Amino acid sequence: MSAAFYDQLAPFYHLLYGDWDASIHDQGAALAKLLIARGVPVGARVLDAACGIGTQTLGLAGEGYVMAASDLSPGGVARLDEEAARRGLAVSSRVDDLRTLAGAADGSLDAVIACDNSIPHLLTDEALLQSFRNCLRVLRAGGLAVFSVRDYAAIPRVHPDVRPYGLRREGTDRFLAVQVWEWDGDQYDVRMYLTREAADGACSTQVMKARYYAVTIDRLLALMAQAGFTDLERLDDVLFQPVLVGRRPGPRTVSR
Ligand SMILES: C[S@@+](CC[C@H](N)C(=O)[O-])C[C@H]1O[C@@H](n2cnc3c(N)ncnc32)[C@H](O)[C@@H]1O
């Protein structure tokens, strides 16, 4: 379900931001600051394991990190490749699943990231634990995992929950994106309604559907600990949503 949702959304994903280029820059700078402070310097090898069209991948590549990027959505990865080429940034990309990270070698990375609430697309604790174990596997000793997620414990459950993104303009077209959340126990379905209005008044709406597990941050941190991460942190002042950090046991830095 996730791959189909993000394939359909890939050409329009930047419209969810008021200014996508500014967000790429700001998120890249914020994540670089976090990494540097924890012993992962510019030039280190980072995998963005839920890259989508590349908001964080492009930002960190711009900061000087050696970026690999993967995602379940082939459409997202294809758009990332175009965006990286357009900016003259080198990114090694592939389609891969967060649960397995089959394309990443053991101990090969200084950091793994998955940002903007990608992790809660894994719908069970077992799937999350499997993913965290594979993040740990691909990190070198002392390497960092960084996840940004919604704080579901702080979100009231409204039925249905209607969340507009605002009106965007591109060329002579106008776009209106609205999310609708429908709760089902600890999970919810998201419908994204994306309406496009052309200058001549021609109008079309696409409806895309995905599902999330409203897993709490306490539960995520417990699962990261169970997977073997240490030095666990919740940081609320890095991105627009909480950031969780864990370290594969080992020294903070490695000499090259
Ligand atoms: C909200 S988007 C964030 C994308 C990107 N991090 C950004 O901020 O632009 C969530 C991403 O998670 C990806 N995703 C969902 N389930 C996945 C899985 N099992 N393996 C890899 N990626 C997955 C989706 O395809 C989507 O690109």
PDB file of N, CA, C and O and ligand atoms in Angstrom, residues 2 6 13 17 49-56 71-73 96-99 115-116 118 121-122 212, ligand 1:
ATOM      1  N   SER A   2       1.970   1.226   0.830  1.00  0.00           N
ATOM      2  CA  SER A   2       2.837   2.396   0.923  1.00  0.00           C
ATOM      3  C   SER A   2       3.490   2.719  -0.408  1.00  0.00           C
ATOM      4  O   SER A   2       3.537   3.878  -0.820  1.00  0.00           O
ATOM      5  N   TYR A   6       3.099   6.246  -2.476  1.00  0.00           N
ATOM      6  CA  TYR A   6       4.206   7.179  -2.723  1.00  0.00           C
ATOM      7  C   TYR A   6       4.614   7.226  -4.192  1.00  0.00           C
ATOM      8  O   TYR A   6       5.126   8.251  -4.650  1.00  0.00           O
ATOM      9  N   TYR A  13       5.071  15.450  -4.605  1.00  0.00           N
ATOM     10  CA  TYR A  13       5.414  15.422  -3.176  1.00  0.00           C
ATOM     11  C   TYR A  13       5.947  16.771  -2.683  1.00  0.00           C
ATOM     12  O   TYR A  13       5.650  17.210  -1.571  1.00  0.00           O
ATOM     13  N   TYR A  17       5.218  20.827   0.790  1.00  0.00           N
ATOM     14  CA  TYR A  17       6.002  21.870   1.469  1.00  0.00           C
ATOM     15  C   TYR A  17       5.672  23.232   0.874  1.00  0.00           C
ATOM     16  O   TYR A  17       5.464  23.341  -0.337  1.00  0.00           O
ATOM     17  N   ALA A  49      17.274   5.495   4.570  1.00  0.00           N
ATOM     18  CA  ALA A  49      16.593   4.228   4.279  1.00  0.00           C
ATOM     19  C   ALA A  49      15.106   4.403   3.970  1.00  0.00           C
ATOM     20  O   ALA A  49      14.404   3.408   3.744  1.00  0.00           O
ATOM     21  N   ALA A  50      14.618   5.643   3.969  1.00  0.00           N
ATOM     22  CA  ALA A  50      13.240   5.946   3.544  1.00  0.00           C
ATOM     23  C   ALA A  50      13.317   7.298   2.837  1.00  0.00           C
ATOM     24  O   ALA A  50      12.744   8.290   3.275  1.00  0.00           O
ATOM     25  N   CYS A  51      14.039   7.321   1.736  1.00  0.00           N
ATOM     26  CA  CYS A  51      14.441   8.594   1.115  1.00  0.00           C
ATOM     27  C   CYS A  51      13.292   9.314   0.437  1.00  0.00           C
ATOM     28  O   CYS A  51      13.329  10.536   0.307  1.00  0.00           O
ATOM     29  N   GLY A  52      12.257   8.580  -0.036  1.00  0.00           N
ATOM     30  CA  GLY A  52      11.229   9.238  -0.832  1.00  0.00           C
ATOM     31  C   GLY A  52      11.873  10.003  -1.972  1.00  0.00           C
ATOM     32  O   GLY A  52      12.809   9.504  -2.609  1.00  0.00           O
ATOM     33  N   ILE A  53      11.400  11.226  -2.232  1.00  0.00           N
ATOM     34  CA  ILE A  53      11.974  12.020  -3.323  1.00  0.00           C
ATOM     35  C   ILE A  53      13.236  12.749  -2.866  1.00  0.00           C
ATOM     36  O   ILE A  53      13.855  13.451  -3.653  1.00  0.00           O
ATOM     37  N   GLY A  54      13.617  12.604  -1.561  1.00  0.00           N
ATOM     38  CA  GLY A  54      14.973  13.005  -1.181  1.00  0.00           C
ATOM     39  C   GLY A  54      15.140  14.213  -0.299  1.00  0.00           C
ATOM     40  O   GLY A  54      16.239  14.779  -0.243  1.00  0.00           O
ATOM     41  N   THR A  55      14.119  14.603   0.450  1.00  0.00           N
ATOM     42  CA  THR A  55      14.236  15.833   1.244  1.00  0.00           C
ATOM     43  C   THR A  55      15.508  15.826   2.107  1.00  0.00           C
ATOM     44  O   THR A  55      16.292  16.778   2.072  1.00  0.00           O
ATOM     45  N   GLN A  56      15.725  14.727   2.852  1.00  0.00           N
ATOM     46  CA  GLN A  56      16.904  14.693   3.736  1.00  0.00           C
ATOM     47  C   GLN A  56      18.143  14.232   2.964  1.00  0.00           C
ATOM     48  O   GLN A  56      19.262  14.701   3.235  1.00  0.00           O
ATOM     49  N   ASP A  71      14.363   3.267  -0.770  1.00  0.00           N
ATOM     50  CA  ASP A  71      12.947   3.444  -0.442  1.00  0.00           C
ATOM     51  C   ASP A  71      12.187   2.293  -1.086  1.00  0.00           C
ATOM     52  O   ASP A  71      12.638   1.711  -2.081  1.00  0.00           O
ATOM     53  N   LEU A  72      11.013   2.006  -0.519  1.00  0.00           N
ATOM     54  CA  LEU A  72      10.147   0.968  -1.093  1.00  0.00           C
ATOM     55  C   LEU A  72       9.494   1.429  -2.390  1.00  0.00           C
ATOM     56  O   LEU A  72       9.074   0.613  -3.205  1.00  0.00           O
ATOM     57  N   SER A  73       9.404   2.736  -2.592  1.00  0.00           N
ATOM     58  CA  SER A  73       8.686   3.294  -3.743  1.00  0.00           C
ATOM     59  C   SER A  73       9.628   3.540  -4.922  1.00  0.00           C
ATOM     60  O   SER A  73      10.478   4.448  -4.866  1.00  0.00           O
ATOM     61  N   ASP A  96      14.593  -0.535  -1.865  1.00  0.00           N
ATOM     62  CA  ASP A  96      14.892  -1.483  -0.787  1.00  0.00           C
ATOM     63  C   ASP A  96      13.847  -1.288   0.304  1.00  0.00           C
ATOM     64  O   ASP A  96      13.203  -0.247   0.383  1.00  0.00           O
ATOM     65  N   ASP A  97      13.713  -2.300   1.151  1.00  0.00           N
ATOM     66  CA  ASP A  97      12.715  -2.301   2.216  1.00  0.00           C
ATOM     67  C   ASP A  97      13.404  -2.038   3.550  1.00  0.00           C
ATOM     68  O   ASP A  97      14.397  -2.708   3.873  1.00  0.00           O
ATOM     69  N   LEU A  98      12.856  -1.075   4.279  1.00  0.00           N
ATOM     70  CA  LEU A  98      13.373  -0.741   5.620  1.00  0.00           C
ATOM     71  C   LEU A  98      13.490  -1.953   6.530  1.00  0.00           C
ATOM     72  O   LEU A  98      14.311  -1.989   7.431  1.00  0.00           O
ATOM     73  N   ARG A  99      12.602  -2.935   6.315  1.00  0.00           N
ATOM     74  CA  ARG A  99      12.591  -4.104   7.209  1.00  0.00           C
ATOM     75  C   ARG A  99      13.801  -4.995   7.009  1.00  0.00           C
ATOM     76  O   ARG A  99      14.220  -5.688   7.926  1.00  0.00           O
ATOM     77  N   CYS A 115      13.444   9.586   7.955  1.00  0.00           N
ATOM     78  CA  CYS A 115      12.809  10.780   8.520  1.00  0.00           C
ATOM     79  C   CYS A 115      11.407  11.026   7.967  1.00  0.00           C
ATOM     80  O   CYS A 115      10.984  10.413   6.997  1.00  0.00           O
ATOM     81  N   ASP A 116      10.744  11.973   8.605  1.00  0.00           N
ATOM     82  CA  ASP A 116       9.376  12.380   8.303  1.00  0.00           C
ATOM     83  C   ASP A 116       8.404  11.206   8.414  1.00  0.00           C
ATOM     84  O   ASP A 116       7.664  10.908   7.474  1.00  0.00           O
ATOM     85  N   SER A 118       8.477   7.974   8.511  1.00  0.00           N
ATOM     86  CA  SER A 118       8.516   6.809   7.611  1.00  0.00           C
ATOM     87  C   SER A 118       8.372   5.503   8.397  1.00  0.00           C
ATOM     88  O   SER A 118       7.681   4.566   7.959  1.00  0.00           O
ATOM     89  N   HIS A 121       5.122   3.538   9.011  1.00  0.00           N
ATOM     90  CA  HIS A 121       4.487   2.751   7.941  1.00  0.00           C
ATOM     91  C   HIS A 121       4.672   1.250   8.192  1.00  0.00           C
ATOM     92  O   HIS A 121       4.020   0.434   7.546  1.00  0.00           O
ATOM     93  N   LEU A 122       5.591   0.881   9.082  1.00  0.00           N
ATOM     94  CA  LEU A 122       5.733  -0.520   9.487  1.00  0.00           C
ATOM     95  C   LEU A 122       4.647  -0.751  10.540  1.00  0.00           C
ATOM     96  O   LEU A 122       4.609  -0.046  11.554  1.00  0.00           O
ATOM     97  N   TYR A 212      -0.893   3.830   8.608  1.00  0.00           N
ATOM     98  CA  TYR A 212       0.156   4.047   9.618  1.00  0.00           C
ATOM     99  C   TYR A 212      -0.205   3.319  10.911  1.00  0.00           C
ATOM    100  O   TYR A 212      -1.385   3.133  11.234  1.00  0.00           O
TER     101      TYR A 212
HETATM  102  C1  LIG B   1       6.457  10.611   4.509  1.00  0.00           C
HETATM  103  S1  LIG B   1       7.523   9.873   3.341  1.00  0.00           S
HETATM  104  C2  LIG B   1       9.088  10.590   3.764  1.00  0.00           C
HETATM  105  C3  LIG B   1      10.089  10.540   2.633  1.00  0.00           C
HETATM  106  C4  LIG B   1      11.383  11.336   2.876  1.00  0.00           C
HETATM  107  N1  LIG B   1      12.060  10.903   4.072  1.00  0.00           N
HETATM  108  C5  LIG B   1      11.082  12.815   2.909  1.00  0.00           C
HETATM  109  O1  LIG B   1      10.938  13.380   4.000  1.00  0.00           O
HETATM  110  O2  LIG B   1      10.979  13.417   1.830  1.00  0.00           O
HETATM  111  C6  LIG B   1       7.657   8.214   3.939  1.00  0.00           C
HETATM  112  C7  LIG B   1       8.520   7.323   3.069  1.00  0.00           C
HETATM  113  O3  LIG B   1       8.650   6.031   3.679  1.00  0.00           O
HETATM  114  C8  LIG B   1       8.727   5.087   2.636  1.00  0.00           C
HETATM  115  N2  LIG B   1       8.452   3.741   3.135  1.00  0.00           N
HETATM  116  C9  LIG B   1       7.305   3.259   3.670  1.00  0.00           C
HETATM  117  N3  LIG B   1       7.444   1.961   3.988  1.00  0.00           N
HETATM  118  C10 LIG B   1       8.719   1.612   3.652  1.00  0.00           C
HETATM  119  C11 LIG B   1       9.470   0.418   3.745  1.00  0.00           C
HETATM  120  N4  LIG B   1       8.942  -0.702   4.256  1.00  0.00           N
HETATM  121  N5  LIG B   1      10.733   0.426   3.291  1.00  0.00           N
HETATM  122  C12 LIG B   1      11.298   1.564   2.764  1.00  0.00           C
HETATM  123  N6  LIG B   1      10.622   2.731   2.654  1.00  0.00           N
HETATM  124  C13 LIG B   1       9.350   2.759   3.101  1.00  0.00           C
HETATM  125  C14 LIG B   1       7.694   5.575   1.644  1.00  0.00           C
HETATM  126  O4  LIG B   1       7.810   4.970   0.371  1.00  0.00           O
HETATM  127  C15 LIG B   1       7.965   7.081   1.674  1.00  0.00           C
HETATM  128  O5  LIG B   1       8.881   7.469   0.692  1.00  0.00           O
END
